[in-house]
Amino acid sequence: MNNYNSNGSKKIILLLILIALFLNLFIHSSSNKMSYGFTVTVLSLLFVCVLVVFGTSVTYHETLPAVLSTSYTHLVILGYFAFHDFFEKKENMFWFIRLTICTCFAFILLQVIQWFFFKFTGTLFLSYTSFGSYFIDKTGKFYEAGEFVTFAQAVFVFSHVLTRSSFSIKDYLFILLNLFYCFFVNQGRVGLIIFLSFLLIYYVFFLNMKYKSLFKIIILPISLIVTSWLAVKLFEYFNFTSGTNVASYTVRTLEIQYYLASSSLNGWFGIGFPSEINYYYLLHGSSNLLYGGLYSISDVGIVGFIGQFGYIGIMFILILIAQLLISINSSRNKAASFLLIFFVLAQFGSLFPTDSPRILFFSITLIMIDFSKKYEVNQNVRNSQEIVNV
């Protein structure tokens, strides 16, 4: 996982996607074909990227190969087409779900062991990137592969909502391990809140199933009140805007102002994809920033996306939101679809889905939403082989 975000890994992932797309041309799909509900979304992102790539090349006088070297990760969205037919088969989807959850469990367990070892000895026995090791030494936070963990948590809860299966003892152990990882090891406040939100969606869904007549009158209002109270308490506990986090909050505020102002930098597009070597401070702010930090497009979610793509990028955002709403309306498993849609929209705040560490997970999430739209649960079989366990 520590090398997932390296340029070599990204190129290998893109190569595998292109090979899968090529093979799909020679494979006959089954008659029970799963509809491509996000074709317009994927094509609109590719269309916007192509325009901004050419705009960047002309505006900054850089060659197309140079611009493509900074923007090629957006092509990973083609994974939506490359893997769609594979995941239309139920056994393939459930195999992927089990693989994701088991991989997440093994990864978190290793991270927790390493965290304890580091706490008592100050040394690392696992391999991390140079920046990851530096970050651990300075802050004690094991942040690497946090995107994968959040995705796996979404997959875990999605599998239970989709199959309408209750948590087993193993599931609760998995949940506790994840909570420990989020709270103490990774220390990612946003990731922890998103995971807690997944669990809340799960319990609200089952309360609605079990007490349907009382749900709208009693359970739903109480759930909303309790959720609002917990949200306020978590916000106060994590000190998002004060205490030791005031510097981070202030820098994020300035980042938002900077990238919003950059959205019209080149007229119809924003900063674009200029070379980081030649335009370092354009991408990351001036050299005299508050607290000595540097701005990052990936820190401020949708604002960073608009700062990079500009007004034309808003077209993609509107199409994505529209197709997400259409998908939940036509889904046979609205709760499962809603959970994944929440997962996508929750990333708009600070972890935009098309950022390079997340775009592969984004493409698979769109496929899973399509899958949930057609998947039917056997109401009479609660413990069948279709139920996905950790």
PDB file of N, CA, C and O in Angstrom, residues 326-372:
ATOM      1  N   ILE A 326     -30.316  10.187 -10.227  1.00  0.00           N
ATOM      2  CA  ILE A 326     -31.100   9.307 -11.098  1.00  0.00           C
ATOM      3  C   ILE A 326     -30.909   7.849 -10.692  1.00  0.00           C
ATOM      4  O   ILE A 326     -31.861   7.061 -10.674  1.00  0.00           O
ATOM      5  N   SER A 327     -29.670   7.494 -10.333  1.00  0.00           N
ATOM      6  CA  SER A 327     -29.371   6.098 -10.000  1.00  0.00           C
ATOM      7  C   SER A 327     -30.102   5.647  -8.746  1.00  0.00           C
ATOM      8  O   SER A 327     -30.577   4.509  -8.667  1.00  0.00           O
ATOM      9  N   ILE A 328     -30.189   6.511  -7.757  1.00  0.00           N
ATOM     10  CA  ILE A 328     -30.863   6.098  -6.523  1.00  0.00           C
ATOM     11  C   ILE A 328     -32.365   5.996  -6.742  1.00  0.00           C
ATOM     12  O   ILE A 328     -33.050   5.164  -6.136  1.00  0.00           O
ATOM     13  N   ASN A 329     -32.892   6.790  -7.636  1.00  0.00           N
ATOM     14  CA  ASN A 329     -34.322   6.745  -7.920  1.00  0.00           C
ATOM     15  C   ASN A 329     -34.718   5.446  -8.610  1.00  0.00           C
ATOM     16  O   ASN A 329     -35.816   4.921  -8.407  1.00  0.00           O
ATOM     17  N   SER A 330     -33.797   4.898  -9.433  1.00  0.00           N
ATOM     18  CA  SER A 330     -34.103   3.682 -10.193  1.00  0.00           C
ATOM     19  C   SER A 330     -33.537   2.418  -9.550  1.00  0.00           C
ATOM     20  O   SER A 330     -33.628   1.341 -10.132  1.00  0.00           O
ATOM     21  N   SER A 331     -32.974   2.523  -8.361  1.00  0.00           N
ATOM     22  CA  SER A 331     -32.309   1.386  -7.725  1.00  0.00           C
ATOM     23  C   SER A 331     -33.299   0.459  -7.028  1.00  0.00           C
ATOM     24  O   SER A 331     -34.264   0.905  -6.406  1.00  0.00           O
ATOM     25  N   ARG A 332     -33.030  -0.846  -7.122  1.00  0.00           N
ATOM     26  CA  ARG A 332     -33.810  -1.818  -6.373  1.00  0.00           C
ATOM     27  C   ARG A 332     -33.349  -1.897  -4.921  1.00  0.00           C
ATOM     28  O   ARG A 332     -34.042  -2.458  -4.074  1.00  0.00           O
ATOM     29  N   ASN A 333     -32.167  -1.387  -4.651  1.00  0.00           N
ATOM     30  CA  ASN A 333     -31.604  -1.369  -3.290  1.00  0.00           C
ATOM     31  C   ASN A 333     -31.199   0.066  -2.957  1.00  0.00           C
ATOM     32  O   ASN A 333     -30.034   0.434  -3.000  1.00  0.00           O
ATOM     33  N   LYS A 334     -32.206   0.864  -2.659  1.00  0.00           N
ATOM     34  CA  LYS A 334     -31.971   2.304  -2.484  1.00  0.00           C
ATOM     35  C   LYS A 334     -31.032   2.600  -1.320  1.00  0.00           C
ATOM     36  O   LYS A 334     -30.225   3.534  -1.381  1.00  0.00           O
ATOM     37  N   ALA A 335     -31.112   1.826  -0.255  1.00  0.00           N
ATOM     38  CA  ALA A 335     -30.241   2.075   0.906  1.00  0.00           C
ATOM     39  C   ALA A 335     -28.780   1.820   0.542  1.00  0.00           C
ATOM     40  O   ALA A 335     -27.894   2.592   0.911  1.00  0.00           O
ATOM     41  N   ALA A 336     -28.512   0.717  -0.192  1.00  0.00           N
ATOM     42  CA  ALA A 336     -27.143   0.400  -0.607  1.00  0.00           C
ATOM     43  C   ALA A 336     -26.615   1.457  -1.568  1.00  0.00           C
ATOM     44  O   ALA A 336     -25.470   1.897  -1.463  1.00  0.00           O
ATOM     45  N   SER A 337     -27.464   1.876  -2.515  1.00  0.00           N
ATOM     46  CA  SER A 337     -27.059   2.923  -3.452  1.00  0.00           C
ATOM     47  C   SER A 337     -26.815   4.237  -2.715  1.00  0.00           C
ATOM     48  O   SER A 337     -25.849   4.948  -3.003  1.00  0.00           O
ATOM     49  N   PHE A 338     -27.688   4.548  -1.749  1.00  0.00           N
ATOM     50  CA  PHE A 338     -27.537   5.791  -0.998  1.00  0.00           C
ATOM     51  C   PHE A 338     -26.226   5.826  -0.238  1.00  0.00           C
ATOM     52  O   PHE A 338     -25.552   6.860  -0.189  1.00  0.00           O
ATOM     53  N   LEU A 339     -25.837   4.680   0.347  1.00  0.00           N
ATOM     54  CA  LEU A 339     -24.583   4.652   1.110  1.00  0.00           C
ATOM     55  C   LEU A 339     -23.387   4.972   0.219  1.00  0.00           C
ATOM     56  O   LEU A 339     -22.504   5.740   0.597  1.00  0.00           O
ATOM     57  N   LEU A 340     -23.360   4.395  -0.993  1.00  0.00           N
ATOM     58  CA  LEU A 340     -22.245   4.661  -1.911  1.00  0.00           C
ATOM     59  C   LEU A 340     -22.293   6.091  -2.444  1.00  0.00           C
ATOM     60  O   LEU A 340     -21.252   6.720  -2.647  1.00  0.00           O
ATOM     61  N   ILE A 341     -23.500   6.598  -2.677  1.00  0.00           N
ATOM     62  CA  ILE A 341     -23.628   7.989  -3.123  1.00  0.00           C
ATOM     63  C   ILE A 341     -23.145   8.932  -2.031  1.00  0.00           C
ATOM     64  O   ILE A 341     -22.463   9.928  -2.300  1.00  0.00           O
ATOM     65  N   PHE A 342     -23.485   8.619  -0.789  1.00  0.00           N
ATOM     66  CA  PHE A 342     -22.980   9.404   0.334  1.00  0.00           C
ATOM     67  C   PHE A 342     -21.453   9.367   0.369  1.00  0.00           C
ATOM     68  O   PHE A 342     -20.797  10.381   0.608  1.00  0.00           O
ATOM     69  N   PHE A 343     -20.881   8.178   0.117  1.00  0.00           N
ATOM     70  CA  PHE A 343     -19.428   8.027   0.101  1.00  0.00           C
ATOM     71  C   PHE A 343     -18.794   8.933  -0.949  1.00  0.00           C
ATOM     72  O   PHE A 343     -17.772   9.576  -0.700  1.00  0.00           O
ATOM     73  N   VAL A 344     -19.389   9.014  -2.131  1.00  0.00           N
ATOM     74  CA  VAL A 344     -18.866   9.889  -3.185  1.00  0.00           C
ATOM     75  C   VAL A 344     -18.985  11.359  -2.787  1.00  0.00           C
ATOM     76  O   VAL A 344     -18.021  12.128  -2.868  1.00  0.00           O
ATOM     77  N   LEU A 345     -20.167  11.761  -2.323  1.00  0.00           N
ATOM     78  CA  LEU A 345     -20.403  13.168  -2.005  1.00  0.00           C
ATOM     79  C   LEU A 345     -19.626  13.606  -0.763  1.00  0.00           C
ATOM     80  O   LEU A 345     -19.249  14.775  -0.652  1.00  0.00           O
ATOM     81  N   ALA A 346     -19.379  12.675   0.177  1.00  0.00           N
ATOM     82  CA  ALA A 346     -18.631  13.017   1.388  1.00  0.00           C
ATOM     83  C   ALA A 346     -17.204  13.427   1.068  1.00  0.00           C
ATOM     84  O   ALA A 346     -16.552  14.116   1.865  1.00  0.00           O
ATOM     85  N   GLN A 347     -16.713  13.006  -0.095  1.00  0.00           N
ATOM     86  CA  GLN A 347     -15.350  13.348  -0.495  1.00  0.00           C
ATOM     87  C   GLN A 347     -15.248  14.739  -1.120  1.00  0.00           C
ATOM     88  O   GLN A 347     -14.149  15.206  -1.409  1.00  0.00           O
ATOM     89  N   PHE A 348     -16.369  15.403  -1.318  1.00  0.00           N
ATOM     90  CA  PHE A 348     -16.337  16.730  -1.928  1.00  0.00           C
ATOM     91  C   PHE A 348     -15.686  17.757  -1.009  1.00  0.00           C
ATOM     92  O   PHE A 348     -15.198  18.783  -1.470  1.00  0.00           O
ATOM     93  N   GLY A 349     -15.697  17.491   0.307  1.00  0.00           N
ATOM     94  CA  GLY A 349     -15.189  18.475   1.252  1.00  0.00           C
ATOM     95  C   GLY A 349     -13.682  18.607   1.240  1.00  0.00           C
ATOM     96  O   GLY A 349     -13.149  19.716   1.189  1.00  0.00           O
ATOM     97  N   SER A 350     -12.963  17.484   1.300  1.00  0.00           N
ATOM     98  CA  SER A 350     -11.505  17.572   1.360  1.00  0.00           C
ATOM     99  C   SER A 350     -10.794  16.494   0.554  1.00  0.00           C
ATOM    100  O   SER A 350      -9.591  16.558   0.371  1.00  0.00           O
ATOM    101  N   LEU A 351     -11.535  15.486   0.078  1.00  0.00           N
ATOM    102  CA  LEU A 351     -10.910  14.360  -0.621  1.00  0.00           C
ATOM    103  C   LEU A 351     -11.676  14.093  -1.905  1.00  0.00           C
ATOM    104  O   LEU A 351     -12.461  13.161  -1.985  1.00  0.00           O
ATOM    105  N   PHE A 352     -11.482  14.922  -2.929  1.00  0.00           N
ATOM    106  CA  PHE A 352     -12.322  14.828  -4.117  1.00  0.00           C
ATOM    107  C   PHE A 352     -12.105  13.490  -4.827  1.00  0.00           C
ATOM    108  O   PHE A 352     -10.961  13.018  -4.943  1.00  0.00           O
ATOM    109  N   PRO A 353     -13.181  12.850  -5.317  1.00  0.00           N
ATOM    110  CA  PRO A 353     -13.069  11.494  -5.874  1.00  0.00           C
ATOM    111  C   PRO A 353     -12.128  11.353  -7.060  1.00  0.00           C
ATOM    112  O   PRO A 353     -11.622  10.259  -7.321  1.00  0.00           O
ATOM    113  N   THR A 354     -11.895  12.425  -7.839  1.00  0.00           N
ATOM    114  CA  THR A 354     -11.045  12.302  -9.024  1.00  0.00           C
ATOM    115  C   THR A 354      -9.576  12.576  -8.742  1.00  0.00           C
ATOM    116  O   THR A 354      -8.762  12.546  -9.669  1.00  0.00           O
ATOM    117  N   ASP A 355      -9.210  12.843  -7.476  1.00  0.00           N
ATOM    118  CA  ASP A 355      -7.791  12.978  -7.131  1.00  0.00           C
ATOM    119  C   ASP A 355      -7.091  11.644  -7.414  1.00  0.00           C
ATOM    120  O   ASP A 355      -7.690  10.578  -7.265  1.00  0.00           O
ATOM    121  N   SER A 356      -5.835  11.704  -7.777  1.00  0.00           N
ATOM    122  CA  SER A 356      -5.145  10.500  -8.256  1.00  0.00           C
ATOM    123  C   SER A 356      -5.170   9.320  -7.280  1.00  0.00           C
ATOM    124  O   SER A 356      -5.275   8.172  -7.721  1.00  0.00           O
ATOM    125  N   PRO A 357      -5.103   9.503  -5.947  1.00  0.00           N
ATOM    126  CA  PRO A 357      -5.131   8.319  -5.067  1.00  0.00           C
ATOM    127  C   PRO A 357      -6.514   7.671  -4.975  1.00  0.00           C
ATOM    128  O   PRO A 357      -6.636   6.562  -4.472  1.00  0.00           O
ATOM    129  N   ARG A 358      -7.558   8.392  -5.452  1.00  0.00           N
ATOM    130  CA  ARG A 358      -8.923   7.927  -5.215  1.00  0.00           C
ATOM    131  C   ARG A 358      -9.696   7.587  -6.484  1.00  0.00           C
ATOM    132  O   ARG A 358     -10.776   7.013  -6.411  1.00  0.00           O
ATOM    133  N   ILE A 359      -9.170   7.952  -7.648  1.00  0.00           N
ATOM    134  CA  ILE A 359      -9.982   7.838  -8.861  1.00  0.00           C
ATOM    135  C   ILE A 359     -10.271   6.387  -9.233  1.00  0.00           C
ATOM    136  O   ILE A 359     -11.334   6.082  -9.776  1.00  0.00           O
ATOM    137  N   LEU A 360      -9.352   5.454  -8.940  1.00  0.00           N
ATOM    138  CA  LEU A 360      -9.643   4.042  -9.189  1.00  0.00           C
ATOM    139  C   LEU A 360     -10.800   3.571  -8.317  1.00  0.00           C
ATOM    140  O   LEU A 360     -11.719   2.889  -8.788  1.00  0.00           O
ATOM    141  N   PHE A 361     -10.770   3.941  -7.035  1.00  0.00           N
ATOM    142  CA  PHE A 361     -11.861   3.589  -6.133  1.00  0.00           C
ATOM    143  C   PHE A 361     -13.169   4.252  -6.584  1.00  0.00           C
ATOM    144  O   PHE A 361     -14.246   3.675  -6.442  1.00  0.00           O
ATOM    145  N   PHE A 362     -13.059   5.458  -7.116  1.00  0.00           N
ATOM    146  CA  PHE A 362     -14.236   6.178  -7.611  1.00  0.00           C
ATOM    147  C   PHE A 362     -14.883   5.411  -8.765  1.00  0.00           C
ATOM    148  O   PHE A 362     -16.108   5.218  -8.788  1.00  0.00           O
ATOM    149  N   SER A 363     -14.075   4.938  -9.716  1.00  0.00           N
ATOM    150  CA  SER A 363     -14.625   4.214 -10.859  1.00  0.00           C
ATOM    151  C   SER A 363     -15.289   2.915 -10.411  1.00  0.00           C
ATOM    152  O   SER A 363     -16.351   2.537 -10.924  1.00  0.00           O
ATOM    153  N   ILE A 364     -14.690   2.221  -9.436  1.00  0.00           N
ATOM    154  CA  ILE A 364     -15.278   0.983  -8.935  1.00  0.00           C
ATOM    155  C   ILE A 364     -16.559   1.271  -8.146  1.00  0.00           C
ATOM    156  O   ILE A 364     -17.532   0.505  -8.212  1.00  0.00           O
ATOM    157  N   THR A 365     -16.575   2.377  -7.420  1.00  0.00           N
ATOM    158  CA  THR A 365     -17.775   2.758  -6.673  1.00  0.00           C
ATOM    159  C   THR A 365     -18.953   2.982  -7.616  1.00  0.00           C
ATOM    160  O   THR A 365     -20.085   2.570  -7.327  1.00  0.00           O
ATOM    161  N   LEU A 366     -18.705   3.620  -8.756  1.00  0.00           N
ATOM    162  CA  LEU A 366     -19.775   3.829  -9.739  1.00  0.00           C
ATOM    163  C   LEU A 366     -20.307   2.487 -10.255  1.00  0.00           C
ATOM    164  O   LEU A 366     -21.520   2.318 -10.446  1.00  0.00           O
ATOM    165  N   ILE A 367     -19.408   1.522 -10.469  1.00  0.00           N
ATOM    166  CA  ILE A 367     -19.831   0.185 -10.901  1.00  0.00           C
ATOM    167  C   ILE A 367     -20.682  -0.474  -9.817  1.00  0.00           C
ATOM    168  O   ILE A 367     -21.703  -1.113 -10.106  1.00  0.00           O
ATOM    169  N   MET A 368     -20.282  -0.303  -8.556  1.00  0.00           N
ATOM    170  CA  MET A 368     -21.025  -0.916  -7.452  1.00  0.00           C
ATOM    171  C   MET A 368     -22.418  -0.305  -7.311  1.00  0.00           C
ATOM    172  O   MET A 368     -23.375  -0.992  -6.941  1.00  0.00           O
ATOM    173  N   ILE A 369     -22.543   0.983  -7.616  1.00  0.00           N
ATOM    174  CA  ILE A 369     -23.874   1.609  -7.607  1.00  0.00           C
ATOM    175  C   ILE A 369     -24.736   0.982  -8.696  1.00  0.00           C
ATOM    176  O   ILE A 369     -25.909   0.671  -8.479  1.00  0.00           O
ATOM    177  N   ASP A 370     -24.154   0.780  -9.884  1.00  0.00           N
ATOM    178  CA  ASP A 370     -24.886   0.102 -10.957  1.00  0.00           C
ATOM    179  C   ASP A 370     -25.302  -1.299 -10.528  1.00  0.00           C
ATOM    180  O   ASP A 370     -26.422  -1.746 -10.814  1.00  0.00           O
ATOM    181  N   PHE A 371     -24.406  -2.009  -9.835  1.00  0.00           N
ATOM    182  CA  PHE A 371     -24.702  -3.365  -9.380  1.00  0.00           C
ATOM    183  C   PHE A 371     -25.865  -3.365  -8.392  1.00  0.00           C
ATOM    184  O   PHE A 371     -26.764  -4.219  -8.466  1.00  0.00           O
ATOM    185  N   SER A 372     -25.860  -2.421  -7.456  1.00  0.00           N
ATOM    186  CA  SER A 372     -26.921  -2.375  -6.450  1.00  0.00           C
ATOM    187  C   SER A 372     -28.279  -2.044  -7.064  1.00  0.00           C
ATOM    188  O   SER A 372     -29.322  -2.405  -6.509  1.00  0.00           O
TER     189      SER A 372
END
